[in-house]
Amino acid sequence: MHKIFLFCLLNILVLPGLVAQTLPIDQQATPETKNLYLNLQRLAKKGIMFGHQDALAYGMGWKYEEGRSDVKEVVGEYPAVVGWDLGHLELKRPVNLDSVPFDAMRKFAQQIYARGGINTFSWHPNNPVDPTKDTWFQQDSTIKRVFADPALMARYATWLDEVADFFKSLKGPKGEAIPVIFRPLHEHTGSWFWWGRGHSTVAEYTRFWRFTVDYLRNQKEVHNVLYAYSPDRFESREDYLERYPGDSYVDILGFDIYHRPNPNDSIDYFVANTKQMVQTLSEIGKEKNKLITLSETGLEQLPVADWWTNTLLPVVQDTDLSYVLVWRNGRPDHFYAPYPGQASAEDFKKFYQQPDVFFQKDVAAENIYKKPAKSKKGSKL
């Protein structure tokens, strides 16, 4: 059901929040990128957007069929946010590490933008010391070696050239650059990626992050990107900020956490633990005047029928989170969003009906790429 707020009530709820709004870290950000950032701050005060990785590319039992989405086939609407991954773009391959063609990804991103939704990109690059090794190749001191060897640094720079070219190729109907959220070097509090905590020092990681942003923003003049910092689960404020590269290098504060049921991670424990992380992140976000997000989460195969309303909703509702994104529907043993007939599909409909959980039509009604304005009829907002 779509909830319509009265104009006067909207003014009361929204206008005070505009006072603390900030612009993107890129002072040359495109008008659409600035508007998106301002509108994300505005909308976060009223609810949370739902996102799904690779939502338009494939689902359970289908691939690359125009207009399809497992989420849409359950609730009749697309996710507000769709995630993509750039892994293997650096190798100039035609498809990413999950076999999504980059040309198709570009087309899907343009469709999402045209419908008023949001695109976010992660990147699982191969190891720059040995490009034949994947992102999970846990060679110690990769970042240290890159900075120490001009040839390796040049290689990484050419990889960033590919990222820059791809982001610049994302054009709207009037030729404008499509704004995106970019989430590089993520889950660094773990050690499963070559840039992780166990393979680099704090100084090396923060220097590498700053180089990445500076190169894209200043050298390549990419100005349609919001940068998201997203460690994996964390223990404290200090743990979260240990490798934080600085306020001038981050637009959005996020974190990734998956619900992996085991004797030490019951539903009650997961909810309580994740809510504590959200609270800590909210405090940091307010201090730094940054958007916050739950950048990756989910329960693989969704065996819990009421997971959406009994686990995820208590974590994200009544918070400052801008959006929550669940991972991809890759195969029968690896999916995170419901599809028709799936055990949690009916509960997902209840999740969808929450007035403060937003999908693509709700966000589209807000014209998020234009200057912030009043909410429109036909939206939950």
Short mmCIF file of C-alpha atoms in Angstrom, two decimals:
data_model
loop_
_atom_site.label_atom_id
_atom_site.label_comp_id
_atom_site.label_asym_id
_atom_site.label_seq_id
_atom_site.Cartn_x
_atom_site.Cartn_y
_atom_site.Cartn_z
CA MET A 1 0.00 0.00 0.00
CA HIS A 2 1.21 3.47 -0.80
CA LYS A 3 1.04 5.97 1.99
CA ILE A 4 0.33 9.61 1.15
CA PHE A 5 1.56 12.27 3.52
CA LEU A 6 -0.07 15.69 3.73
CA PHE A 7 1.98 18.57 2.42
CA CYS A 8 2.16 20.31 5.78
CA LEU A 9 3.28 17.14 7.54
CA LEU A 10 5.98 16.63 4.94
CA ASN A 11 7.33 20.08 5.56
CA ILE A 12 7.50 19.37 9.27
CA LEU A 13 9.27 16.07 8.74
CA VAL A 14 11.62 16.95 5.92
CA LEU A 15 12.67 20.55 6.08
CA PRO A 16 14.48 20.43 9.44
CA GLY A 17 16.60 17.59 8.07
CA LEU A 18 17.81 19.70 5.18
CA VAL A 19 19.83 21.92 7.49
CA ALA A 20 22.50 19.30 8.10
CA GLN A 21 22.77 18.12 4.51
CA THR A 22 26.16 18.01 2.88
CA LEU A 23 27.42 17.80 -0.69
CA PRO A 24 29.53 14.96 -2.14
CA ILE A 25 33.25 14.90 -1.42
CA ASP A 26 33.88 15.60 -5.11
CA GLN A 27 33.57 19.37 -5.41
CA GLN A 28 33.11 18.94 -9.17
CA ALA A 29 30.36 16.33 -8.85
CA THR A 30 27.75 16.58 -11.59
CA PRO A 31 24.44 18.28 -10.75
CA GLU A 32 22.64 14.92 -10.86
CA THR A 33 25.19 13.40 -8.47
CA LYS A 34 24.82 16.28 -6.03
CA ASN A 35 21.04 16.03 -6.23
CA LEU A 36 21.15 12.28 -5.61
CA TYR A 37 23.30 12.78 -2.53
CA LEU A 38 21.01 15.45 -1.13
CA ASN A 39 17.90 13.40 -1.82
CA LEU A 40 19.40 10.28 -0.25
CA GLN A 41 19.94 12.27 2.92
CA ARG A 42 16.37 13.51 2.79
CA LEU A 43 14.81 10.11 2.17
CA ALA A 44 16.88 8.38 4.85
CA LYS A 45 14.97 10.41 7.42
CA LYS A 46 11.72 8.77 6.35
CA GLY A 47 12.58 5.16 5.69
CA ILE A 48 14.90 2.71 3.99
CA MET A 49 15.29 1.65 0.36
CA PHE A 50 15.48 -2.03 -0.56
CA GLY A 51 18.21 -3.25 -2.91
CA HIS A 52 19.17 -6.50 -4.67
CA GLN A 53 22.41 -7.50 -6.40
CA ASP A 54 22.21 -8.21 -10.17
CA ALA A 55 18.42 -7.91 -9.94
CA LEU A 56 17.75 -7.34 -13.64
CA ALA A 57 20.39 -9.66 -15.08
CA TYR A 58 19.17 -13.05 -13.90
CA GLY A 59 17.15 -14.91 -11.29
CA MET A 60 15.95 -18.35 -10.42
CA GLY A 61 15.47 -20.19 -13.71
CA TRP A 62 16.09 -17.28 -16.08
CA LYS A 63 18.84 -15.06 -17.51
CA TYR A 64 18.80 -11.80 -19.45
CA GLU A 65 15.07 -11.66 -20.11
CA GLU A 66 13.87 -8.12 -20.68
CA GLY A 67 11.95 -6.62 -17.78
CA ARG A 68 12.35 -9.54 -15.40
CA SER A 69 13.32 -9.44 -11.74
CA ASP A 70 12.64 -12.04 -9.06
CA VAL A 71 11.72 -9.27 -6.63
CA LYS A 72 9.31 -7.72 -9.13
CA GLU A 73 7.67 -11.06 -9.78
CA VAL A 74 6.93 -11.42 -6.06
CA VAL A 75 5.71 -7.89 -5.19
CA GLY A 76 5.13 -6.19 -8.54
CA GLU A 77 7.93 -3.63 -8.18
CA TYR A 78 11.65 -3.48 -8.85
CA PRO A 79 14.11 -2.89 -6.01
CA ALA A 80 14.92 0.77 -5.41
CA VAL A 81 18.65 -0.02 -5.48
CA VAL A 82 20.41 -2.52 -7.74
CA GLY A 83 23.96 -3.67 -7.14
CA TRP A 84 26.53 -4.64 -9.77
CA ASP A 85 30.12 -5.83 -9.65
CA LEU A 86 33.02 -4.71 -11.83
CA GLY A 87 35.30 -7.69 -11.19
CA HIS A 88 37.23 -8.66 -14.38
CA LEU A 89 36.63 -5.27 -15.96
CA GLU A 90 40.27 -4.59 -15.08
CA LEU A 91 41.25 -7.58 -17.24
CA LYS A 92 39.30 -6.17 -20.21
CA ARG A 93 37.06 -9.20 -20.28
CA PRO A 94 33.58 -8.87 -21.81
CA VAL A 95 31.85 -10.36 -18.74
CA ASN A 96 32.31 -9.89 -15.01
CA LEU A 97 33.29 -12.52 -12.46
CA ASP A 98 29.64 -13.65 -12.26
CA SER A 99 29.38 -13.83 -16.08
CA VAL A 100 27.29 -10.66 -16.48
CA PRO A 101 28.28 -8.97 -19.78
CA PHE A 102 29.47 -5.43 -19.14
CA ASP A 103 27.51 -4.19 -22.15
CA ALA A 104 24.35 -5.65 -20.61
CA MET A 105 25.28 -4.20 -17.23
CA ARG A 106 25.54 -0.76 -18.79
CA LYS A 107 22.13 -1.18 -20.41
CA PHE A 108 20.56 -2.33 -17.14
CA ALA A 109 22.12 0.58 -15.25
CA GLN A 110 20.65 2.98 -17.78
CA GLN A 111 17.22 1.39 -17.40
CA ILE A 112 17.38 1.69 -13.62
CA TYR A 113 18.36 5.35 -13.88
CA ALA A 114 15.58 6.03 -16.39
CA ARG A 115 13.06 4.50 -13.99
CA GLY A 116 14.36 6.63 -11.13
CA GLY A 117 16.27 3.92 -9.28
CA ILE A 118 19.83 3.77 -7.98
CA ASN A 119 22.90 1.80 -9.13
CA THR A 120 25.66 0.75 -6.77
CA PHE A 121 28.91 -0.96 -7.82
CA SER A 122 31.31 -3.16 -5.92
CA TRP A 123 34.61 -4.36 -7.40
CA HIS A 124 36.34 -7.70 -6.91
CA PRO A 125 39.53 -7.14 -8.93
CA ASN A 126 42.14 -9.81 -9.45
CA ASN A 127 45.41 -9.50 -7.57
CA PRO A 128 47.56 -6.76 -9.19
CA VAL A 129 50.80 -8.54 -8.23
CA ASP A 130 49.68 -11.56 -10.26
CA PRO A 131 46.59 -10.86 -12.40
CA THR A 132 46.11 -14.59 -13.00
CA LYS A 133 45.10 -14.84 -9.34
CA ASP A 134 41.63 -13.80 -8.26
CA THR A 135 40.49 -11.36 -5.59
CA TRP A 136 40.58 -14.12 -2.96
CA PHE A 137 44.27 -14.86 -3.58
CA GLN A 138 45.53 -14.09 -0.10
CA GLN A 139 49.07 -13.01 -0.82
CA ASP A 140 50.47 -10.93 2.01
CA SER A 141 51.60 -7.37 1.33
CA THR A 142 49.95 -6.93 -2.07
CA ILE A 143 49.33 -3.24 -1.44
CA LYS A 144 52.86 -2.75 -0.11
CA ARG A 145 54.27 -4.38 -3.24
CA VAL A 146 52.12 -2.21 -5.51
CA PHE A 147 53.43 0.98 -3.93
CA ALA A 148 57.01 -0.31 -3.99
CA ASP A 149 57.04 -1.36 -7.65
CA PRO A 150 56.32 1.30 -10.33
CA ALA A 151 55.32 -1.42 -12.81
CA LEU A 152 52.69 -2.77 -10.43
CA MET A 153 51.43 0.72 -9.68
CA ALA A 154 51.16 1.38 -13.41
CA ARG A 155 49.18 -1.84 -13.78
CA TYR A 156 46.75 -0.83 -11.03
CA ALA A 157 46.38 2.59 -12.65
CA THR A 158 45.40 0.95 -15.94
CA TRP A 159 42.81 -1.05 -14.02
CA LEU A 160 41.40 2.18 -12.66
CA ASP A 161 41.38 3.51 -16.23
CA GLU A 162 38.95 0.72 -17.11
CA VAL A 163 36.74 1.58 -14.13
CA ALA A 164 36.80 5.26 -15.07
CA ASP A 165 35.91 4.55 -18.69
CA PHE A 166 33.00 2.36 -17.63
CA PHE A 167 31.58 4.94 -15.24
CA LYS A 168 31.96 7.63 -17.89
CA SER A 169 30.12 5.43 -20.39
CA LEU A 170 26.99 5.44 -18.23
CA LYS A 171 24.88 8.10 -19.91
CA GLY A 172 21.30 9.23 -19.45
CA PRO A 173 18.89 10.16 -22.27
CA LYS A 174 20.26 13.71 -22.49
CA GLY A 175 23.88 12.62 -22.42
CA GLU A 176 24.27 13.33 -18.71
CA ALA A 177 26.53 11.10 -16.63
CA ILE A 178 24.49 8.66 -14.54
CA PRO A 179 25.35 8.97 -10.83
CA VAL A 180 26.48 5.76 -9.13
CA ILE A 181 27.61 4.59 -5.72
CA PHE A 182 31.05 2.95 -5.83
CA ARG A 183 32.12 0.62 -3.02
CA PRO A 184 35.77 -0.35 -3.59
CA LEU A 185 38.08 -2.31 -1.28
CA HIS A 186 35.14 -3.53 0.79
CA GLU A 187 34.98 -5.99 3.71
CA HIS A 188 38.54 -5.04 4.63
CA THR A 189 38.05 -5.95 8.30
CA GLY A 190 38.22 -9.55 7.11
CA SER A 191 41.22 -11.16 5.44
CA TRP A 192 39.60 -13.06 2.56
CA PHE A 193 40.49 -10.40 -0.05
CA TRP A 194 44.02 -9.33 -0.96
CA TRP A 195 43.38 -5.85 0.48
CA GLY A 196 42.07 -7.23 3.80
CA ARG A 197 43.27 -6.61 7.32
CA GLY A 198 45.56 -9.63 7.39
CA HIS A 199 47.42 -8.58 4.26
CA SER A 200 48.00 -4.85 4.72
CA THR A 201 48.74 -2.33 7.42
CA VAL A 202 46.39 0.49 8.34
CA ALA A 203 48.68 3.00 6.63
CA GLU A 204 48.89 0.90 3.46
CA TYR A 205 45.14 0.42 3.19
CA THR A 206 44.23 4.06 3.78
CA ARG A 207 46.89 5.22 1.34
CA PHE A 208 45.58 2.77 -1.27
CA TRP A 209 42.00 3.97 -0.79
CA ARG A 210 43.04 7.61 -1.15
CA PHE A 211 45.06 6.83 -4.26
CA THR A 212 42.05 5.08 -5.78
CA VAL A 213 39.70 7.99 -5.13
CA ASP A 214 42.24 10.65 -6.13
CA TYR A 215 43.06 8.87 -9.37
CA LEU A 216 39.43 8.48 -10.43
CA ARG A 217 38.34 11.92 -9.28
CA ASN A 218 41.36 14.05 -10.17
CA GLN A 219 43.37 12.19 -12.79
CA LYS A 220 40.48 10.64 -14.73
CA GLU A 221 37.95 13.38 -13.92
CA VAL A 222 35.16 10.98 -13.00
CA HIS A 223 32.54 13.17 -11.34
CA ASN A 224 29.44 10.97 -11.19
CA VAL A 225 30.50 8.79 -8.26
CA LEU A 226 29.61 8.67 -4.57
CA TYR A 227 32.20 6.67 -2.60
CA ALA A 228 31.07 4.14 0.01
CA TYR A 229 33.29 2.72 2.75
CA SER A 230 32.06 -0.72 3.85
CA PRO A 231 33.94 -3.04 6.18
CA ASP A 232 32.55 -6.40 7.19
CA ARG A 233 31.11 -6.90 10.68
CA PHE A 234 32.91 -4.87 13.33
CA GLU A 235 33.25 -4.92 17.10
CA SER A 236 33.31 -1.25 18.04
CA ARG A 237 33.57 2.32 16.86
CA GLU A 238 37.35 2.03 16.96
CA ASP A 239 37.25 -1.18 14.95
CA TYR A 240 35.02 0.42 12.31
CA LEU A 241 37.19 3.51 11.94
CA GLU A 242 40.57 1.76 12.13
CA ARG A 243 41.12 1.97 8.36
CA TYR A 244 38.86 4.91 7.62
CA PRO A 245 40.63 7.04 4.97
CA GLY A 246 39.18 10.38 6.10
CA ASP A 247 36.04 12.46 5.67
CA SER A 248 37.24 13.96 2.40
CA TYR A 249 37.47 10.50 0.84
CA VAL A 250 34.12 8.97 1.80
CA ASP A 251 30.50 9.92 1.03
CA ILE A 252 28.68 6.94 2.53
CA LEU A 253 29.41 4.79 5.57
CA GLY A 254 28.26 1.19 5.26
CA PHE A 255 28.98 -2.32 6.42
CA ASP A 256 28.41 -5.88 5.23
CA ILE A 257 27.02 -8.63 7.43
CA TYR A 258 25.41 -11.91 6.45
CA HIS A 259 23.10 -14.03 8.57
CA ARG A 260 24.75 -17.44 8.68
CA PRO A 261 22.73 -19.53 11.12
CA ASN A 262 24.77 -21.71 13.43
CA PRO A 263 24.75 -22.40 17.17
CA ASN A 264 26.55 -19.10 17.77
CA ASP A 265 24.44 -16.97 15.41
CA SER A 266 20.77 -17.47 16.22
CA ILE A 267 18.13 -15.08 14.90
CA ASP A 268 18.01 -13.27 18.23
CA TYR A 269 21.78 -12.95 18.33
CA PHE A 270 22.01 -11.78 14.72
CA VAL A 271 19.31 -9.15 15.24
CA ALA A 272 20.79 -7.85 18.50
CA ASN A 273 24.36 -7.84 17.20
CA THR A 274 23.49 -6.18 13.89
CA LYS A 275 21.29 -3.57 15.59
CA GLN A 276 24.22 -2.67 17.80
CA MET A 277 26.41 -2.17 14.73
CA VAL A 278 23.72 -0.02 13.10
CA GLN A 279 23.52 2.08 16.26
CA THR A 280 27.29 2.55 16.33
CA LEU A 281 27.30 3.44 12.64
CA SER A 282 24.44 5.88 13.17
CA GLU A 283 26.43 7.69 15.84
CA ILE A 284 29.47 7.89 13.56
CA GLY A 285 27.32 9.05 10.66
CA LYS A 286 25.82 11.87 12.69
CA GLU A 287 29.22 12.99 13.91
CA LYS A 288 30.67 13.00 10.41
CA ASN A 289 27.46 14.09 8.67
CA LYS A 290 27.57 11.06 6.37
CA LEU A 291 24.90 8.79 4.94
CA ILE A 292 24.86 5.26 6.35
CA THR A 293 23.83 1.98 4.75
CA LEU A 294 23.69 -1.77 5.22
CA SER A 295 25.62 -2.36 2.02
CA GLU A 296 25.40 -6.17 1.89
CA THR A 297 23.36 -8.66 3.87
CA GLY A 298 21.11 -11.66 3.50
CA LEU A 299 20.33 -15.23 4.47
CA GLU A 300 21.42 -17.74 1.85
CA GLN A 301 18.55 -19.85 0.47
CA LEU A 302 16.10 -18.09 2.84
CA PRO A 303 15.04 -21.19 4.80
CA VAL A 304 13.35 -19.04 7.46
CA ALA A 305 9.85 -18.25 6.18
CA ASP A 306 9.45 -15.02 8.17
CA TRP A 307 13.04 -13.81 7.83
CA TRP A 308 12.02 -10.50 6.23
CA THR A 309 9.68 -9.30 8.98
CA ASN A 310 11.18 -11.13 11.95
CA THR A 311 14.90 -10.69 11.25
CA LEU A 312 15.70 -8.01 8.67
CA LEU A 313 12.91 -5.55 9.47
CA PRO A 314 13.79 -5.21 13.18
CA VAL A 315 17.36 -4.42 12.13
CA VAL A 316 16.63 -1.73 9.54
CA GLN A 317 13.35 -0.13 10.62
CA ASP A 318 13.41 3.16 12.54
CA THR A 319 17.09 3.76 11.77
CA ASP A 320 19.10 6.28 9.75
CA LEU A 321 20.02 3.67 7.13
CA SER A 322 19.64 4.88 3.55
CA TYR A 323 19.30 1.45 1.97
CA VAL A 324 19.79 -2.25 2.58
CA LEU A 325 21.02 -4.55 -0.20
CA VAL A 326 20.73 -8.33 -0.28
CA TRP A 327 23.04 -10.40 -2.45
CA ARG A 328 22.36 -12.08 -5.76
CA ASN A 329 20.09 -14.92 -6.90
CA GLY A 330 22.87 -16.86 -8.56
CA ARG A 331 21.74 -20.49 -8.40
CA PRO A 332 19.44 -22.80 -6.41
CA ASP A 333 21.96 -23.13 -3.57
CA HIS A 334 23.00 -19.46 -3.62
CA PHE A 335 20.19 -16.90 -3.55
CA TYR A 336 19.17 -14.10 -1.19
CA ALA A 337 15.90 -12.66 -2.52
CA PRO A 338 12.60 -14.52 -2.84
CA TYR A 339 11.08 -15.66 -6.11
CA PRO A 340 7.51 -16.85 -6.77
CA GLY A 341 6.77 -19.89 -4.65
CA GLN A 342 9.88 -19.55 -2.48
CA ALA A 343 9.32 -20.19 1.24
CA SER A 344 9.75 -16.56 2.31
CA ALA A 345 7.84 -14.96 -0.59
CA GLU A 346 4.64 -14.30 1.37
CA ASP A 347 6.59 -12.75 4.22
CA PHE A 348 8.49 -10.61 1.73
CA LYS A 349 5.14 -9.19 0.60
CA LYS A 350 4.53 -8.09 4.19
CA PHE A 351 8.00 -6.54 4.25
CA TYR A 352 7.22 -4.72 1.00
CA GLN A 353 3.97 -3.34 2.42
CA GLN A 354 5.75 -1.55 5.25
CA PRO A 355 5.18 2.20 4.73
CA ASP A 356 8.83 3.00 5.46
CA VAL A 357 10.38 0.38 3.17
CA PHE A 358 10.84 1.86 -0.30
CA PHE A 359 10.99 0.20 -3.71
CA GLN A 360 11.67 1.69 -7.13
CA LYS A 361 8.31 3.34 -7.74
CA ASP A 362 8.43 5.04 -4.36
CA VAL A 363 11.87 6.45 -5.08
CA ALA A 364 11.06 7.33 -8.69
CA ALA A 365 8.19 9.52 -7.50
CA GLU A 366 10.76 11.59 -5.61
CA ASN A 367 12.80 12.64 -8.69
CA ILE A 368 16.00 11.91 -6.81
CA TYR A 369 18.24 13.21 -9.59
CA LYS A 370 16.65 16.64 -9.44
CA LYS A 371 16.92 19.26 -6.71
CA PRO A 372 15.19 18.13 -3.52
CA ALA A 373 11.49 18.86 -3.62
CA LYS A 374 8.29 17.88 -1.91
CA SER A 375 7.16 14.25 -2.07
CA LYS A 376 4.52 13.35 -4.62
CA LYS A 377 1.26 11.47 -4.47
CA GLY A 378 1.47 7.78 -5.29
CA SER A 379 4.53 7.32 -3.10
CA LYS A 380 4.96 5.91 0.37
CA LEU A 381 7.14 8.93 1.09
#
